[in-house]
Short mmCIF file of C-alpha atoms and ligand atoms in Angstrom, two decimals:
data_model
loop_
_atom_site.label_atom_id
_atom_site.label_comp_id
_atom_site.label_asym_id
_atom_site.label_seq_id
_atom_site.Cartn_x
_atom_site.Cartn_y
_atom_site.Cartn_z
CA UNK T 1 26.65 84.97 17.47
CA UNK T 2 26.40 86.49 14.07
CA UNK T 3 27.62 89.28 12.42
CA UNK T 4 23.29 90.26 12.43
CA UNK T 5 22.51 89.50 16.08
CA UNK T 6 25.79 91.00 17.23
CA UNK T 7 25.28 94.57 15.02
CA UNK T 8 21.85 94.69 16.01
CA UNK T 9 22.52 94.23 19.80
CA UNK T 10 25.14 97.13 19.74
CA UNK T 11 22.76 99.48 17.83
CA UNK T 12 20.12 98.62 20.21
CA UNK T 13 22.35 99.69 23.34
CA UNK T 14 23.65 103.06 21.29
CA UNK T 15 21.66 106.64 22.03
CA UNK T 16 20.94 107.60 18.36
CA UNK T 17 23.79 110.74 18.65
CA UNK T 18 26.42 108.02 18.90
CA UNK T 19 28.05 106.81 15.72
CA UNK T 20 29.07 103.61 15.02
CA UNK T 21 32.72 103.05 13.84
CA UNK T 22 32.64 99.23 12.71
CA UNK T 23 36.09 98.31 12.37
CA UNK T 24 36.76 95.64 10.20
CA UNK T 25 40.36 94.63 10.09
CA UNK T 26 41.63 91.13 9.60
CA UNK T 27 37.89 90.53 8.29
CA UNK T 28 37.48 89.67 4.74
CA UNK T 29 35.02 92.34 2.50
CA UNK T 30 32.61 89.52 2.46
CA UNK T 31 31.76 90.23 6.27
CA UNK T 32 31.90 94.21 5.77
CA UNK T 33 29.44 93.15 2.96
CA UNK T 34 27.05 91.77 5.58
CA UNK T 35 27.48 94.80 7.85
CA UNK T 36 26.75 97.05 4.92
CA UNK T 37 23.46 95.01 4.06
CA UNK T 38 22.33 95.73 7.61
CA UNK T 39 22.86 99.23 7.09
CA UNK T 40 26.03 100.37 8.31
CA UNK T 41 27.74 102.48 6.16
CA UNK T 42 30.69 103.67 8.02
CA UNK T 43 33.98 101.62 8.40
CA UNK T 44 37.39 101.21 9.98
CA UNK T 45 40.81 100.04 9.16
CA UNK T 46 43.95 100.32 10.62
CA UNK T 47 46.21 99.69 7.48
CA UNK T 48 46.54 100.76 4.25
CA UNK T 49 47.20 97.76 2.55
CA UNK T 50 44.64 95.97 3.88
CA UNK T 51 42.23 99.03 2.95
CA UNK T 52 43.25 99.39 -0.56
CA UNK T 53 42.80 95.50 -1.04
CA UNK T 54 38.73 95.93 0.50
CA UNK T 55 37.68 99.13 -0.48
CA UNK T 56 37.47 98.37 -4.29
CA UNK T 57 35.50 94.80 -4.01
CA UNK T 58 33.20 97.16 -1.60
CA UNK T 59 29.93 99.77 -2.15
CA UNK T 60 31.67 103.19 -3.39
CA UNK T 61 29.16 104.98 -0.43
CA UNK T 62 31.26 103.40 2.10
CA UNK T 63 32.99 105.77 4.24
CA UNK T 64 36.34 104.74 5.24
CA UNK T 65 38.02 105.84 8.60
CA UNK T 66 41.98 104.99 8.77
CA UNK T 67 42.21 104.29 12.33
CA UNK T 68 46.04 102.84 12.81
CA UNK T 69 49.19 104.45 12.93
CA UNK T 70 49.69 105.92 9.41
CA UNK T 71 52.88 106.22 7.50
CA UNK T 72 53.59 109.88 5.78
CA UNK T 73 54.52 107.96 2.65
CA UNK T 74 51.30 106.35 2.69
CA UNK T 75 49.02 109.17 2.63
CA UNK T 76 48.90 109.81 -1.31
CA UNK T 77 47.35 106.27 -1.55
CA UNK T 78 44.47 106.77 0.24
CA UNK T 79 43.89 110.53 -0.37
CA UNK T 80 41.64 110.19 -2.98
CA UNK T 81 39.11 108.28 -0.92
CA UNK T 82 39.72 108.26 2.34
CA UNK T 83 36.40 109.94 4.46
CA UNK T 84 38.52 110.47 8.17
CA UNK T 85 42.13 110.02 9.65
CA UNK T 86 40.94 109.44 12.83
CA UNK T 87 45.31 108.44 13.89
CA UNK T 88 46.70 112.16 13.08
CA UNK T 89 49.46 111.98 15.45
CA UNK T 90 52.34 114.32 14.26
CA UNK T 91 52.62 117.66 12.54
CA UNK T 92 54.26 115.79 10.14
CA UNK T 93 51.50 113.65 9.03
CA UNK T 94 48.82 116.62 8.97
CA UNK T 95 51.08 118.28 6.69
CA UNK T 96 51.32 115.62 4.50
CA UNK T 97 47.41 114.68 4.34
CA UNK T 98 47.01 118.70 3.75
CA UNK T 99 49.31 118.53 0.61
CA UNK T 100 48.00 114.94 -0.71
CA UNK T 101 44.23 116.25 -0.13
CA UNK T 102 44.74 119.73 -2.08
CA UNK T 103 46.53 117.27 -4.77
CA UNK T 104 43.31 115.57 -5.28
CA UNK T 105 41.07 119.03 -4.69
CA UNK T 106 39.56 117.48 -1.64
CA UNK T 107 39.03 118.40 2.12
CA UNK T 108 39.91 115.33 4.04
CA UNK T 109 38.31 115.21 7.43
CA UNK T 110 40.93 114.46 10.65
CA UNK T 111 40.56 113.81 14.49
CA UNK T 112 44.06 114.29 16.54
CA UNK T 113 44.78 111.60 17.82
CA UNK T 114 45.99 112.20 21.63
CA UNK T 115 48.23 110.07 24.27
CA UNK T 116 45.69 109.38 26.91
CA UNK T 117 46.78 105.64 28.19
CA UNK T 118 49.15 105.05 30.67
CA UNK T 119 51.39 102.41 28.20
CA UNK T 120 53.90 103.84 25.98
CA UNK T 121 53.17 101.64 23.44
CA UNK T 122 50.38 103.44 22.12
CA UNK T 123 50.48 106.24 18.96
CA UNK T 124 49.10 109.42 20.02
CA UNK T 125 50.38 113.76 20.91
CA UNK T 126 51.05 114.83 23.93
CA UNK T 127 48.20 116.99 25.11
CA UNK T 128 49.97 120.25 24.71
CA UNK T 129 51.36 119.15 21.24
CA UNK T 130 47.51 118.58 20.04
CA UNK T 131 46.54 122.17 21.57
CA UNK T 132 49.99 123.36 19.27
CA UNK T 133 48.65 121.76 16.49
CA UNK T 134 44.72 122.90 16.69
CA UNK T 135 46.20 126.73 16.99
CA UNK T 136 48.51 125.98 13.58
CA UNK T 137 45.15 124.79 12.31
CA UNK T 138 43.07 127.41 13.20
CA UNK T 139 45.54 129.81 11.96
CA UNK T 140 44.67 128.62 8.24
CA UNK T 141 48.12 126.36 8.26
CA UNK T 142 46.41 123.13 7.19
CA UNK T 143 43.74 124.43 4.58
CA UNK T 144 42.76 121.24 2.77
CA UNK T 145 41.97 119.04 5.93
CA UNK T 146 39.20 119.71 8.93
CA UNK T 147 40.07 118.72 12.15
CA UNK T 148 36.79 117.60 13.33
CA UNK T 149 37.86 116.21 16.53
CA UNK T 150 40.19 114.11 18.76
CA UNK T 151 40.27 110.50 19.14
CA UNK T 152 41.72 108.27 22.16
CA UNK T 153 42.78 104.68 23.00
CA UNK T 154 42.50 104.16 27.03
CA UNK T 155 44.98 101.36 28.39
CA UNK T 156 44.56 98.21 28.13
CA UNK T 157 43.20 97.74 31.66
CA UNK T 158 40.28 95.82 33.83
CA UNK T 159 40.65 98.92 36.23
CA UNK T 160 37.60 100.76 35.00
CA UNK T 161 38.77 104.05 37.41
CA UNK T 162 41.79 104.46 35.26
CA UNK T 163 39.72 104.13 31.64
CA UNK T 164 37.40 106.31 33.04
CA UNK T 165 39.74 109.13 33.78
CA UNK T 166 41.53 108.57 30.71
CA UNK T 167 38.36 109.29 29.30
CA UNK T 168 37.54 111.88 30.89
CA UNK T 169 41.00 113.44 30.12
CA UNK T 170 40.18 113.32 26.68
CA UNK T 171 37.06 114.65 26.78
CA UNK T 172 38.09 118.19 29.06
CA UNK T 173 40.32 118.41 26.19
CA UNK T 174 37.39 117.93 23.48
CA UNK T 175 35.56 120.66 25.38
CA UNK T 176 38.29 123.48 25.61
CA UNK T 177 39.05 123.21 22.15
CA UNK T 178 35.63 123.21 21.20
CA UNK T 179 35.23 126.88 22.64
CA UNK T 180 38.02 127.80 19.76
CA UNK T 181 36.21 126.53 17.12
CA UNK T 182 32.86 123.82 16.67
CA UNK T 183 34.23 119.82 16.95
CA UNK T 184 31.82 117.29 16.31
CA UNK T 185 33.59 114.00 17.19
CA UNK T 186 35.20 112.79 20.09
CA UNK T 187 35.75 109.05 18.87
CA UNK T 188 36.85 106.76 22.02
CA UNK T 189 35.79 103.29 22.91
CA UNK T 190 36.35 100.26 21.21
CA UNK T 191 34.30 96.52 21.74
CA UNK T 192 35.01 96.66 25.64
CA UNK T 193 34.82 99.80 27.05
CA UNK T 194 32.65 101.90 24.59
CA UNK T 195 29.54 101.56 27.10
CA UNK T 196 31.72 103.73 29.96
CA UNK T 197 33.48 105.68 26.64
CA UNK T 198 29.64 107.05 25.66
CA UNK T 199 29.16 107.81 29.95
CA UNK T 200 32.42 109.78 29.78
CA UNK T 201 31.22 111.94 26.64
CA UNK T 202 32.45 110.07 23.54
CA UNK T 203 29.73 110.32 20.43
CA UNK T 204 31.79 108.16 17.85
CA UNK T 205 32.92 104.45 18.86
CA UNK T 206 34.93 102.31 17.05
CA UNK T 207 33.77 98.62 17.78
CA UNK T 208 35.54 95.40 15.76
CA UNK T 209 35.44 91.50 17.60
CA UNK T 210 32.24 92.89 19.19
CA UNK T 211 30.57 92.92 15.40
CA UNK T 212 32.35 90.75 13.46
CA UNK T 213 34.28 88.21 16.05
CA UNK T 214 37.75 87.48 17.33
CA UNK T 215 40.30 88.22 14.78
CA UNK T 216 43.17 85.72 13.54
CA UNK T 217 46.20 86.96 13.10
CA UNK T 218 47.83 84.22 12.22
CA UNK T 219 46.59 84.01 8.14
C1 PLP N 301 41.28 97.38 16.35
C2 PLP N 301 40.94 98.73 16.79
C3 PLP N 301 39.68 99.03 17.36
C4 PLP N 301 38.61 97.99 17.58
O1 PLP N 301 38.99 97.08 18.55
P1 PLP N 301 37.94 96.00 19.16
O2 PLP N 301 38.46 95.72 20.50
O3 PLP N 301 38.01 94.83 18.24
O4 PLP N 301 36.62 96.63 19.15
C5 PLP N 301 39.41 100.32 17.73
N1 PLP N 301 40.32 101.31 17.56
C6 PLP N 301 41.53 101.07 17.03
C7 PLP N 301 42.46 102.21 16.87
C8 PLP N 301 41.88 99.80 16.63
O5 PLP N 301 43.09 99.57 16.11
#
C-alpha cells in the first residue's frame, strides 16, 4: 500500500481526540513530504542526527517530536526547534533541556517517559522516579520546559493481557498526576498495538511501518 491509502486508513480508524504521531525514521524527507501533503503536520524521530539532516529540506510548520533515547550532550542541537521530548527519562536530561530551552528563550514541551514493559532493554523511570520528578517540576525546578504528559513503550509481546496492563499501568499513573496539575498527553501505541493503546486511554500514538512501510536498516 501507499504512503496515501495507508495514512488515510489510520485516520479513518482514529476518534478525532487522538493525535497522530507519524514517525518517520529511516524514511527519507521525500516520504515525510508526502505525509505532509496529506495533511499531517506532526512528526517523529528517534535520533538527532537523522533529525537535523530532515528537518531543514522539510516545511518550517512541522512539529518535531524526539522520540528515542536522547543524549544530554545532544540537547543544545535541537533546542531551538524541537516542538516535544516525548523520551525524558532522567533528571539529568530535564535539566539539561530546561537550561538549553531558557538559552534559546523558549518553553520546550516534555512527556516523562516511564518503564512500563517487562524487558530491560527499554529507556524509561521507574514509576516512583517520574512521580519524584513531576513534584521537582511542579515545585518551579524546571521553568523553561512543560511536562505535558507521560509516554510508554509496552513489551514487545503477542500476549495482548500483558500490553494491556502495561497500558493500563501507564495510564493510572497519567490520571494521579493529572489531579496535581492538567496533562494533556498520554502518548502510547505504536503501528501494532495503538488500536488496544487508544482502549486503554492513550490520546497521542506514535505510528511508523504502519504509514510509511517496513524500515531498512541496513543503508
Ligand atoms: C520506531 C518507534 C515507534 C514507531 O514504531 P512502529 O512500530 O514503526 O509504528 C514508536 N515509538 C518509538 C519510541 C519508536 O522508536
Amino acid at each position: 500500500m501507499s504512503i496515501k491509502e495507508n495514512y488515510q486508513a489510520i485516520k479513518n480508524q482514529l476518534p478525532a481526540e487522538v493525535q497522530l504521531v507519524a514517525v518517520s525514521k529511516t524514511h527519507p524527507a521525500s516520504a515525510v513530504q508526502e505525509a505532509y501533503d496529506l495533511g499531517q503536520k506532526v512528526f517523529g524521530e528517534n535520533k538527532v542526527q537523522e533529525l537535523m539532516e530532515k528537518a531543514p529540506l522539510l516545511p518550517e510548520d512541522i512539529q518535531w517530536h524526539l522520540i528515542g533515547h536522547l543524549q544530554t550532550n545532544k540537547v543544545k542541537y535541537i533546542a531551538p526547534f524541537i516542538d516535544t521530548i516525548q523520551s525524558v527519562d532522567s533528571e539529568k536530561l530535564l535539566a539539561e533541556i530546561n537550561k538549553e530551552s531558557g538559552k534559546n528563550n523558549r518553553i520546550i514541551k516534555v512527556l516523562l517517559q516511564v518503564k512500563i514493559a517487562a524487558e530491560d532493554t527499554k529507556f524509561g523511570l521507574e514509576i516512583s522516579e517520574a512521580k519524584e520528578l513531576f513534584q521537582q517540576y511542579l515545585a518551579g525546578k524546571y521553568p523553561n520546559t512543560e511536562i505535558t504528559g507521560l509516554m510508554g513503550m509496552a513489551t514487545f509481546t503477542d500476549d495482548e493481557q500483558q500490553i494491556r496492563k502495561e497500558f493500563l499501568t501507564l495510564k493510572r499513573l497519567f490520571d494521579e498526576l493529572n489531579q496535581l496539575k492538567t496533562l494533556n498527553t498520554l502518548s502510547m501505541g505504536m503501528s501494532d498495538d495503538f488500536p488496544l493503546a487508544i482502549e486503554c486511554g492513550a490520546n497521542s500514538i506514535r505510528v511508523g511501518s504502519a504509514i510509511f512501510g517496513k524500515r531498512d536498516y541496513s543503508i
